[in-house]
Amino acid sequence: ITTLFPNPASNFVNVEINNPIPKSELLVNIYSIQGQLLKSFGSGIKQPAGSSNLLYPIHDLPPGILLFKFTKPTGEQEIIKVVKE
């Protein structure tokens, strides 16, 4: 993952990713700070190779700290903390 913004956010989070594998799926799960799964994205979303910008709606999630967990097709995972206003 290259960039996630804005942070803090209120309605949407923009994610810029660098994907080395063409037509691969990126799985995105959003958790509360307590570890509860709040939202999941990614099933069937094929990403091109190279940089892509993705927009994730969070307006329906409660305010507080959200954990975005990104899982690449290689199994590599990254967790980024976002403050939801």
PDB file of N, CA and C in Angstrom:
ATOM      1  N   ILE A   1       0.858  -1.166   0.000  1.00  0.00           N
ATOM      2  CA  ILE A   1       0.000   0.000   0.000  1.00  0.00           C
ATOM      3  C   ILE A   1       0.902   1.225   0.000  1.00  0.00           C
ATOM      4  N   THR A   2       0.618   2.137  -0.870  1.00  0.00           N
ATOM      5  CA  THR A   2       1.443   3.326  -0.952  1.00  0.00           C
ATOM      6  C   THR A   2       0.945   4.415  -0.026  1.00  0.00           C
ATOM      7  N   THR A   3      -0.331   4.773  -0.146  1.00  0.00           N
ATOM      8  CA  THR A   3      -0.872   5.904   0.601  1.00  0.00           C
ATOM      9  C   THR A   3      -2.322   5.637   0.980  1.00  0.00           C
ATOM     10  N   LEU A   4      -2.715   6.095   2.152  1.00  0.00           N
ATOM     11  CA  LEU A   4      -4.097   6.066   2.586  1.00  0.00           C
ATOM     12  C   LEU A   4      -4.424   7.457   3.116  1.00  0.00           C
ATOM     13  N   PHE A   5      -5.441   8.109   2.561  1.00  0.00           N
ATOM     14  CA  PHE A   5      -5.786   9.467   2.981  1.00  0.00           C
ATOM     15  C   PHE A   5      -7.267   9.715   2.721  1.00  0.00           C
ATOM     16  N   PRO A   6      -7.890  10.706   3.344  1.00  0.00           N
ATOM     17  CA  PRO A   6      -7.364  11.502   4.454  1.00  0.00           C
ATOM     18  C   PRO A   6      -7.378  10.696   5.760  1.00  0.00           C
ATOM     19  N   ASN A   7      -6.631  11.143   6.692  1.00  0.00           N
ATOM     20  CA  ASN A   7      -6.590  10.527   8.005  1.00  0.00           C
ATOM     21  C   ASN A   7      -6.311  11.627   9.021  1.00  0.00           C
ATOM     22  N   PRO A   8      -7.322  12.036   9.776  1.00  0.00           N
ATOM     23  CA  PRO A   8      -8.638  11.451   9.990  1.00  0.00           C
ATOM     24  C   PRO A   8      -9.568  11.631   8.789  1.00  0.00           C
ATOM     25  N   ALA A   9     -10.603  10.776   8.746  1.00  0.00           N
ATOM     26  CA  ALA A   9     -11.566  10.772   7.647  1.00  0.00           C
ATOM     27  C   ALA A   9     -12.979  10.709   8.211  1.00  0.00           C
ATOM     28  N   SER A  10     -13.956  11.118   7.383  1.00  0.00           N
ATOM     29  CA  SER A  10     -15.336  11.055   7.860  1.00  0.00           C
ATOM     30  C   SER A  10     -16.258  10.279   6.914  1.00  0.00           C
ATOM     31  N   ASN A  11     -16.068  10.418   5.596  1.00  0.00           N
ATOM     32  CA  ASN A  11     -16.975   9.762   4.655  1.00  0.00           C
ATOM     33  C   ASN A  11     -16.305   8.690   3.807  1.00  0.00           C
ATOM     34  N   PHE A  12     -15.114   8.979   3.303  1.00  0.00           N
ATOM     35  CA  PHE A  12     -14.410   8.072   2.414  1.00  0.00           C
ATOM     36  C   PHE A  12     -12.928   8.048   2.746  1.00  0.00           C
ATOM     37  N   VAL A  13     -12.274   6.939   2.410  1.00  0.00           N
ATOM     38  CA  VAL A  13     -10.821   6.818   2.511  1.00  0.00           C
ATOM     39  C   VAL A  13     -10.313   6.449   1.123  1.00  0.00           C
ATOM     40  N   ASN A  14      -9.341   7.188   0.647  1.00  0.00           N
ATOM     41  CA  ASN A  14      -8.725   6.935  -0.652  1.00  0.00           C
ATOM     42  C   ASN A  14      -7.442   6.146  -0.417  1.00  0.00           C
ATOM     43  N   VAL A  15      -7.300   5.043  -1.122  1.00  0.00           N
ATOM     44  CA  VAL A  15      -6.121   4.185  -0.964  1.00  0.00           C
ATOM     45  C   VAL A  15      -5.404   4.094  -2.306  1.00  0.00           C
ATOM     46  N   GLU A  16      -4.134   4.432  -2.305  1.00  0.00           N
ATOM     47  CA  GLU A  16      -3.307   4.269  -3.500  1.00  0.00           C
ATOM     48  C   GLU A  16      -2.449   3.031  -3.282  1.00  0.00           C
ATOM     49  N   ILE A  17      -2.601   2.053  -4.173  1.00  0.00           N
ATOM     50  CA  ILE A  17      -1.854   0.810  -4.014  1.00  0.00           C
ATOM     51  C   ILE A  17      -0.913   0.602  -5.194  1.00  0.00           C
ATOM     52  N   ASN A  18       0.133  -0.151  -4.953  1.00  0.00           N
ATOM     53  CA  ASN A  18       1.041  -0.567  -6.012  1.00  0.00           C
ATOM     54  C   ASN A  18       0.924  -2.081  -6.114  1.00  0.00           C
ATOM     55  N   ASN A  19       0.325  -2.548  -7.203  1.00  0.00           N
ATOM     56  CA  ASN A  19       0.040  -3.968  -7.367  1.00  0.00           C
ATOM     57  C   ASN A  19       0.964  -4.570  -8.426  1.00  0.00           C
ATOM     58  N   PRO A  20       1.852  -5.473  -8.044  1.00  0.00           N
ATOM     59  CA  PRO A  20       2.777  -6.059  -9.012  1.00  0.00           C
ATOM     60  C   PRO A  20       2.165  -7.186  -9.858  1.00  0.00           C
ATOM     61  N   ILE A  21       1.012  -7.718  -9.446  1.00  0.00           N
ATOM     62  CA  ILE A  21       0.410  -8.868 -10.137  1.00  0.00           C
ATOM     63  C   ILE A  21      -0.855  -8.406 -10.872  1.00  0.00           C
ATOM     64  N   PRO A  22      -0.867  -8.486 -12.214  1.00  0.00           N
ATOM     65  CA  PRO A  22      -2.051  -8.030 -12.950  1.00  0.00           C
ATOM     66  C   PRO A  22      -3.282  -8.892 -12.676  1.00  0.00           C
ATOM     67  N   LYS A  23      -4.436  -8.234 -12.656  1.00  0.00           N
ATOM     68  CA  LYS A  23      -5.742  -8.883 -12.463  1.00  0.00           C
ATOM     69  C   LYS A  23      -5.807  -9.719 -11.187  1.00  0.00           C
ATOM     70  N   SER A  24      -5.188  -9.222 -10.138  1.00  0.00           N
ATOM     71  CA  SER A  24      -5.238  -9.919  -8.855  1.00  0.00           C
ATOM     72  C   SER A  24      -6.216  -9.192  -7.932  1.00  0.00           C
ATOM     73  N   GLU A  25      -6.668  -9.899  -6.910  1.00  0.00           N
ATOM     74  CA  GLU A  25      -7.647  -9.351  -5.986  1.00  0.00           C
ATOM     75  C   GLU A  25      -6.976  -8.868  -4.713  1.00  0.00           C
ATOM     76  N   LEU A  26      -7.394  -7.695  -4.266  1.00  0.00           N
ATOM     77  CA  LEU A  26      -6.951  -7.144  -2.995  1.00  0.00           C
ATOM     78  C   LEU A  26      -8.119  -7.265  -2.031  1.00  0.00           C
ATOM     79  N   LEU A  27      -7.913  -7.921  -0.907  1.00  0.00           N
ATOM     80  CA  LEU A  27      -8.949  -8.059   0.104  1.00  0.00           C
ATOM     81  C   LEU A  27      -8.732  -6.979   1.154  1.00  0.00           C
ATOM     82  N   VAL A  28      -9.805  -6.251   1.471  1.00  0.00           N
ATOM     83  CA  VAL A  28      -9.732  -5.186   2.474  1.00  0.00           C
ATOM     84  C   VAL A  28     -10.788  -5.458   3.532  1.00  0.00           C
ATOM     85  N   ASN A  29     -10.338  -5.593   4.766  1.00  0.00           N
ATOM     86  CA  ASN A  29     -11.241  -5.737   5.901  1.00  0.00           C
ATOM     87  C   ASN A  29     -11.042  -4.547   6.819  1.00  0.00           C
ATOM     88  N   ILE A  30     -12.155  -4.024   7.336  1.00  0.00           N
ATOM     89  CA  ILE A  30     -12.093  -2.909   8.275  1.00  0.00           C
ATOM     90  C   ILE A  30     -12.589  -3.413   9.628  1.00  0.00           C
ATOM     91  N   TYR A  31     -11.751  -3.224  10.648  1.00  0.00           N
ATOM     92  CA  TYR A  31     -12.050  -3.690  12.002  1.00  0.00           C
ATOM     93  C   TYR A  31     -12.146  -2.506  12.963  1.00  0.00           C
ATOM     94  N   SER A  32     -12.915  -2.699  14.028  1.00  0.00           N
ATOM     95  CA  SER A  32     -12.901  -1.746  15.131  1.00  0.00           C
ATOM     96  C   SER A  32     -11.617  -1.974  15.919  1.00  0.00           C
ATOM     97  N   ILE A  33     -11.307  -1.056  16.799  1.00  0.00           N
ATOM     98  CA  ILE A  33     -10.100  -1.205  17.628  1.00  0.00           C
ATOM     99  C   ILE A  33     -10.231  -2.418  18.559  1.00  0.00           C
ATOM    100  N   GLN A  34     -11.474  -2.883  18.801  1.00  0.00           N
ATOM    101  CA  GLN A  34     -11.708  -4.072  19.625  1.00  0.00           C
ATOM    102  C   GLN A  34     -11.558  -5.358  18.820  1.00  0.00           C
ATOM    103  N   GLY A  35     -11.341  -5.237  17.494  1.00  0.00           N
ATOM    104  CA  GLY A  35     -11.139  -6.414  16.661  1.00  0.00           C
ATOM    105  C   GLY A  35     -12.388  -6.930  15.965  1.00  0.00           C
ATOM    106  N   GLN A  36     -13.502  -6.214  16.086  1.00  0.00           N
ATOM    107  CA  GLN A  36     -14.749  -6.626  15.439  1.00  0.00           C
ATOM    108  C   GLN A  36     -14.708  -6.257  13.957  1.00  0.00           C
ATOM    109  N   LEU A  37     -15.003  -7.213  13.074  1.00  0.00           N
ATOM    110  CA  LEU A  37     -15.064  -6.940  11.643  1.00  0.00           C
ATOM    111  C   LEU A  37     -16.276  -6.064  11.358  1.00  0.00           C
ATOM    112  N   LEU A  38     -16.038  -4.887  10.774  1.00  0.00           N
ATOM    113  CA  LEU A  38     -17.111  -3.941  10.485  1.00  0.00           C
ATOM    114  C   LEU A  38     -17.525  -3.954   9.021  1.00  0.00           C
ATOM    115  N   LYS A  39     -16.556  -4.158   8.123  1.00  0.00           N
ATOM    116  CA  LYS A  39     -16.827  -4.103   6.695  1.00  0.00           C
ATOM    117  C   LYS A  39     -15.753  -4.878   5.953  1.00  0.00           C
ATOM    118  N   SER A  40     -16.126  -5.433   4.813  1.00  0.00           N
ATOM    119  CA  SER A  40     -15.175  -6.188   4.008  1.00  0.00           C
ATOM    120  C   SER A  40     -15.367  -5.838   2.537  1.00  0.00           C
ATOM    121  N   PHE A  41     -14.259  -5.659   1.825  1.00  0.00           N
ATOM    122  CA  PHE A  41     -14.260  -5.360   0.400  1.00  0.00           C
ATOM    123  C   PHE A  41     -13.275  -6.306  -0.283  1.00  0.00           C
ATOM    124  N   GLY A  42     -13.484  -6.528  -1.573  1.00  0.00           N
ATOM    125  CA  GLY A  42     -12.455  -7.212  -2.321  1.00  0.00           C
ATOM    126  C   GLY A  42     -12.891  -8.405  -3.116  1.00  0.00           C
ATOM    127  N   SER A  43     -13.949  -9.037  -2.760  1.00  0.00           N
ATOM    128  CA  SER A  43     -14.353 -10.229  -3.485  1.00  0.00           C
ATOM    129  C   SER A  43     -14.714  -9.874  -4.918  1.00  0.00           C
ATOM    130  N   GLY A  44     -13.917 -10.364  -5.855  1.00  0.00           N
ATOM    131  CA  GLY A  44     -14.187 -10.127  -7.266  1.00  0.00           C
ATOM    132  C   GLY A  44     -13.634  -8.833  -7.821  1.00  0.00           C
ATOM    133  N   ILE A  45     -12.954  -8.042  -7.002  1.00  0.00           N
ATOM    134  CA  ILE A  45     -12.388  -6.786  -7.493  1.00  0.00           C
ATOM    135  C   ILE A  45     -11.000  -7.075  -8.053  1.00  0.00           C
ATOM    136  N   LYS A  46     -10.872  -7.043  -9.362  1.00  0.00           N
ATOM    137  CA  LYS A  46      -9.598  -7.333 -10.015  1.00  0.00           C
ATOM    138  C   LYS A  46      -8.824  -6.027 -10.218  1.00  0.00           C
ATOM    139  N   GLN A  47      -7.608  -5.986  -9.703  1.00  0.00           N
ATOM    140  CA  GLN A  47      -6.777  -4.799  -9.811  1.00  0.00           C
ATOM    141  C   GLN A  47      -5.745  -4.962 -10.923  1.00  0.00           C
ATOM    142  N   PRO A  48      -5.545  -3.919 -11.736  1.00  0.00           N
ATOM    143  CA  PRO A  48      -4.508  -3.997 -12.761  1.00  0.00           C
ATOM    144  C   PRO A  48      -3.119  -3.905 -12.125  1.00  0.00           C
ATOM    145  N   ALA A  49      -2.114  -4.309 -12.875  1.00  0.00           N
ATOM    146  CA  ALA A  49      -0.745  -4.151 -12.393  1.00  0.00           C
ATOM    147  C   ALA A  49      -0.406  -2.668 -12.372  1.00  0.00           C
ATOM    148  N   GLY A  50       0.450  -2.266 -11.444  1.00  0.00           N
ATOM    149  CA  GLY A  50       0.835  -0.870 -11.318  1.00  0.00           C
ATOM    150  C   GLY A  50       0.058  -0.188 -10.212  1.00  0.00           C
ATOM    151  N   SER A  51       0.031   1.143 -10.259  1.00  0.00           N
ATOM    152  CA  SER A  51      -0.644   1.920  -9.226  1.00  0.00           C
ATOM    153  C   SER A  51      -2.127   2.070  -9.531  1.00  0.00           C
ATOM    154  N   SER A  52      -2.924   1.963  -8.493  1.00  0.00           N
ATOM    155  CA  SER A  52      -4.376   2.142  -8.603  1.00  0.00           C
ATOM    156  C   SER A  52      -4.854   2.967  -7.421  1.00  0.00           C
ATOM    157  N   ASN A  53      -5.902   3.741  -7.650  1.00  0.00           N
ATOM    158  CA  ASN A  53      -6.557   4.477  -6.570  1.00  0.00           C
ATOM    159  C   ASN A  53      -7.908   3.844  -6.309  1.00  0.00           C
ATOM    160  N   LEU A  54      -8.174   3.525  -5.056  1.00  0.00           N
ATOM    161  CA  LEU A  54      -9.436   2.917  -4.662  1.00  0.00           C
ATOM    162  C   LEU A  54     -10.088   3.786  -3.597  1.00  0.00           C
ATOM    163  N   LEU A  55     -11.403   3.915  -3.662  1.00  0.00           N
ATOM    164  CA  LEU A  55     -12.152   4.730  -2.723  1.00  0.00           C
ATOM    165  C   LEU A  55     -13.061   3.830  -1.897  1.00  0.00           C
ATOM    166  N   TYR A  56     -12.926   3.886  -0.579  1.00  0.00           N
ATOM    167  CA  TYR A  56     -13.715   3.052   0.317  1.00  0.00           C
ATOM    168  C   TYR A  56     -14.640   3.915   1.164  1.00  0.00           C
ATOM    169  N   PRO A  57     -15.955   3.670   1.109  1.00  0.00           N
ATOM    170  CA  PRO A  57     -16.892   4.439   1.925  1.00  0.00           C
ATOM    171  C   PRO A  57     -16.849   4.000   3.387  1.00  0.00           C
ATOM    172  N   ILE A  58     -16.780   4.973   4.281  1.00  0.00           N
ATOM    173  CA  ILE A  58     -16.791   4.662   5.719  1.00  0.00           C
ATOM    174  C   ILE A  58     -17.831   5.492   6.459  1.00  0.00           C
ATOM    175  N   HIS A  59     -18.685   6.214   5.729  1.00  0.00           N
ATOM    176  CA  HIS A  59     -19.662   7.111   6.347  1.00  0.00           C
ATOM    177  C   HIS A  59     -20.615   6.379   7.279  1.00  0.00           C
ATOM    178  N   ASP A  60     -20.833   5.088   7.048  1.00  0.00           N
ATOM    179  CA  ASP A  60     -21.773   4.316   7.856  1.00  0.00           C
ATOM    180  C   ASP A  60     -21.118   3.618   9.051  1.00  0.00           C
ATOM    181  N   LEU A  61     -19.833   3.862   9.250  1.00  0.00           N
ATOM    182  CA  LEU A  61     -19.121   3.239  10.371  1.00  0.00           C
ATOM    183  C   LEU A  61     -19.075   4.190  11.558  1.00  0.00           C
ATOM    184  N   PRO A  62     -18.994   3.650  12.778  1.00  0.00           N
ATOM    185  CA  PRO A  62     -18.982   4.508  13.966  1.00  0.00           C
ATOM    186  C   PRO A  62     -17.669   5.280  14.088  1.00  0.00           C
ATOM    187  N   PRO A  63     -17.718   6.469  14.717  1.00  0.00           N
ATOM    188  CA  PRO A  63     -16.478   7.230  14.925  1.00  0.00           C
ATOM    189  C   PRO A  63     -15.541   6.480  15.869  1.00  0.00           C
ATOM    190  N   GLY A  64     -14.260   6.752  15.701  1.00  0.00           N
ATOM    191  CA  GLY A  64     -13.242   6.111  16.525  1.00  0.00           C
ATOM    192  C   GLY A  64     -12.094   5.628  15.665  1.00  0.00           C
ATOM    193  N   ILE A  65     -11.319   4.718  16.198  1.00  0.00           N
ATOM    194  CA  ILE A  65     -10.163   4.184  15.474  1.00  0.00           C
ATOM    195  C   ILE A  65     -10.590   2.958  14.678  1.00  0.00           C
ATOM    196  N   LEU A  66     -10.292   2.975  13.382  1.00  0.00           N
ATOM    197  CA  LEU A  66     -10.563   1.851  12.495  1.00  0.00           C
ATOM    198  C   LEU A  66      -9.244   1.240  12.055  1.00  0.00           C
ATOM    199  N   LEU A  67      -9.215  -0.054  11.902  1.00  0.00           N
ATOM    200  CA  LEU A  67      -8.030  -0.747  11.412  1.00  0.00           C
ATOM    201  C   LEU A  67      -8.343  -1.310  10.032  1.00  0.00           C
ATOM    202  N   PHE A  68      -7.644  -0.812   9.029  1.00  0.00           N
ATOM    203  CA  PHE A  68      -7.773  -1.308   7.666  1.00  0.00           C
ATOM    204  C   PHE A  68      -6.737  -2.404   7.475  1.00  0.00           C
ATOM    205  N   LYS A  69      -7.192  -3.607   7.172  1.00  0.00           N
ATOM    206  CA  LYS A  69      -6.290  -4.731   6.939  1.00  0.00           C
ATOM    207  C   LYS A  69      -6.343  -5.085   5.452  1.00  0.00           C
ATOM    208  N   PHE A  70      -5.211  -4.929   4.786  1.00  0.00           N
ATOM    209  CA  PHE A  70      -5.087  -5.209   3.359  1.00  0.00           C
ATOM    210  C   PHE A  70      -4.364  -6.534   3.189  1.00  0.00           C
ATOM    211  N   THR A  71      -4.946  -7.436   2.383  1.00  0.00           N
ATOM    212  CA  THR A  71      -4.317  -8.721   2.105  1.00  0.00           C
ATOM    213  C   THR A  71      -4.139  -8.842   0.602  1.00  0.00           C
ATOM    214  N   LYS A  72      -2.883  -8.971   0.176  1.00  0.00           N
ATOM    215  CA  LYS A  72      -2.565  -9.116  -1.245  1.00  0.00           C
ATOM    216  C   LYS A  72      -2.651 -10.584  -1.639  1.00  0.00           C
ATOM    217  N   PRO A  73      -2.740 -10.879  -2.946  1.00  0.00           N
ATOM    218  CA  PRO A  73      -2.824 -12.272  -3.399  1.00  0.00           C
ATOM    219  C   PRO A  73      -1.624 -13.114  -2.971  1.00  0.00           C
ATOM    220  N   THR A  74      -0.504 -12.458  -2.705  1.00  0.00           N
ATOM    221  CA  THR A  74       0.694 -13.169  -2.267  1.00  0.00           C
ATOM    222  C   THR A  74       0.599 -13.605  -0.806  1.00  0.00           C
ATOM    223  N   GLY A  75      -0.456 -13.112  -0.106  1.00  0.00           N
ATOM    224  CA  GLY A  75      -0.600 -13.400   1.314  1.00  0.00           C
ATOM    225  C   GLY A  75      -0.028 -12.304   2.186  1.00  0.00           C
ATOM    226  N   GLU A  76       0.711 -11.373   1.589  1.00  0.00           N
ATOM    227  CA  GLU A  76       1.277 -10.254   2.342  1.00  0.00           C
ATOM    228  C   GLU A  76       0.140  -9.406   2.903  1.00  0.00           C
ATOM    229  N   GLN A  77       0.278  -9.009   4.175  1.00  0.00           N
ATOM    230  CA  GLN A  77      -0.753  -8.219   4.831  1.00  0.00           C
ATOM    231  C   GLN A  77      -0.176  -6.934   5.388  1.00  0.00           C
ATOM    232  N   GLU A  78      -1.030  -5.919   5.417  1.00  0.00           N
ATOM    233  CA  GLU A  78      -0.641  -4.640   6.005  1.00  0.00           C
ATOM    234  C   GLU A  78      -1.845  -4.088   6.741  1.00  0.00           C
ATOM    235  N   ILE A  79      -1.610  -3.537   7.928  1.00  0.00           N
ATOM    236  CA  ILE A  79      -2.678  -2.935   8.722  1.00  0.00           C
ATOM    237  C   ILE A  79      -2.357  -1.460   8.904  1.00  0.00           C
ATOM    238  N   ILE A  80      -3.354  -0.625   8.596  1.00  0.00           N
ATOM    239  CA  ILE A  80      -3.191   0.821   8.744  1.00  0.00           C
ATOM    240  C   ILE A  80      -4.313   1.347   9.641  1.00  0.00           C
ATOM    241  N   LYS A  81      -3.931   2.155  10.611  1.00  0.00           N
ATOM    242  CA  LYS A  81      -4.887   2.735  11.556  1.00  0.00           C
ATOM    243  C   LYS A  81      -5.440   4.036  10.975  1.00  0.00           C
ATOM    244  N   VAL A  82      -6.770   4.190  11.029  1.00  0.00           N
ATOM    245  CA  VAL A  82      -7.446   5.396  10.519  1.00  0.00           C
ATOM    246  C   VAL A  82      -8.372   5.908  11.611  1.00  0.00           C
ATOM    247  N   VAL A  83      -8.376   7.219  11.797  1.00  0.00           N
ATOM    248  CA  VAL A  83      -9.295   7.828  12.737  1.00  0.00           C
ATOM    249  C   VAL A  83     -10.537   8.246  11.969  1.00  0.00           C
ATOM    250  N   LYS A  84     -11.694   7.707  12.386  1.00  0.00           N
ATOM    251  CA  LYS A  84     -12.987   8.033  11.775  1.00  0.00           C
ATOM    252  C   LYS A  84     -13.633   9.118  12.628  1.00  0.00           C
ATOM    253  N   GLU A  85     -13.918  10.248  12.000  1.00  0.00           N
ATOM    254  CA  GLU A  85     -14.533  11.361  12.736  1.00  0.00           C
ATOM    255  C   GLU A  85     -16.039  11.247  12.728  1.00  0.00           C
TER     256      GLU A  85
END
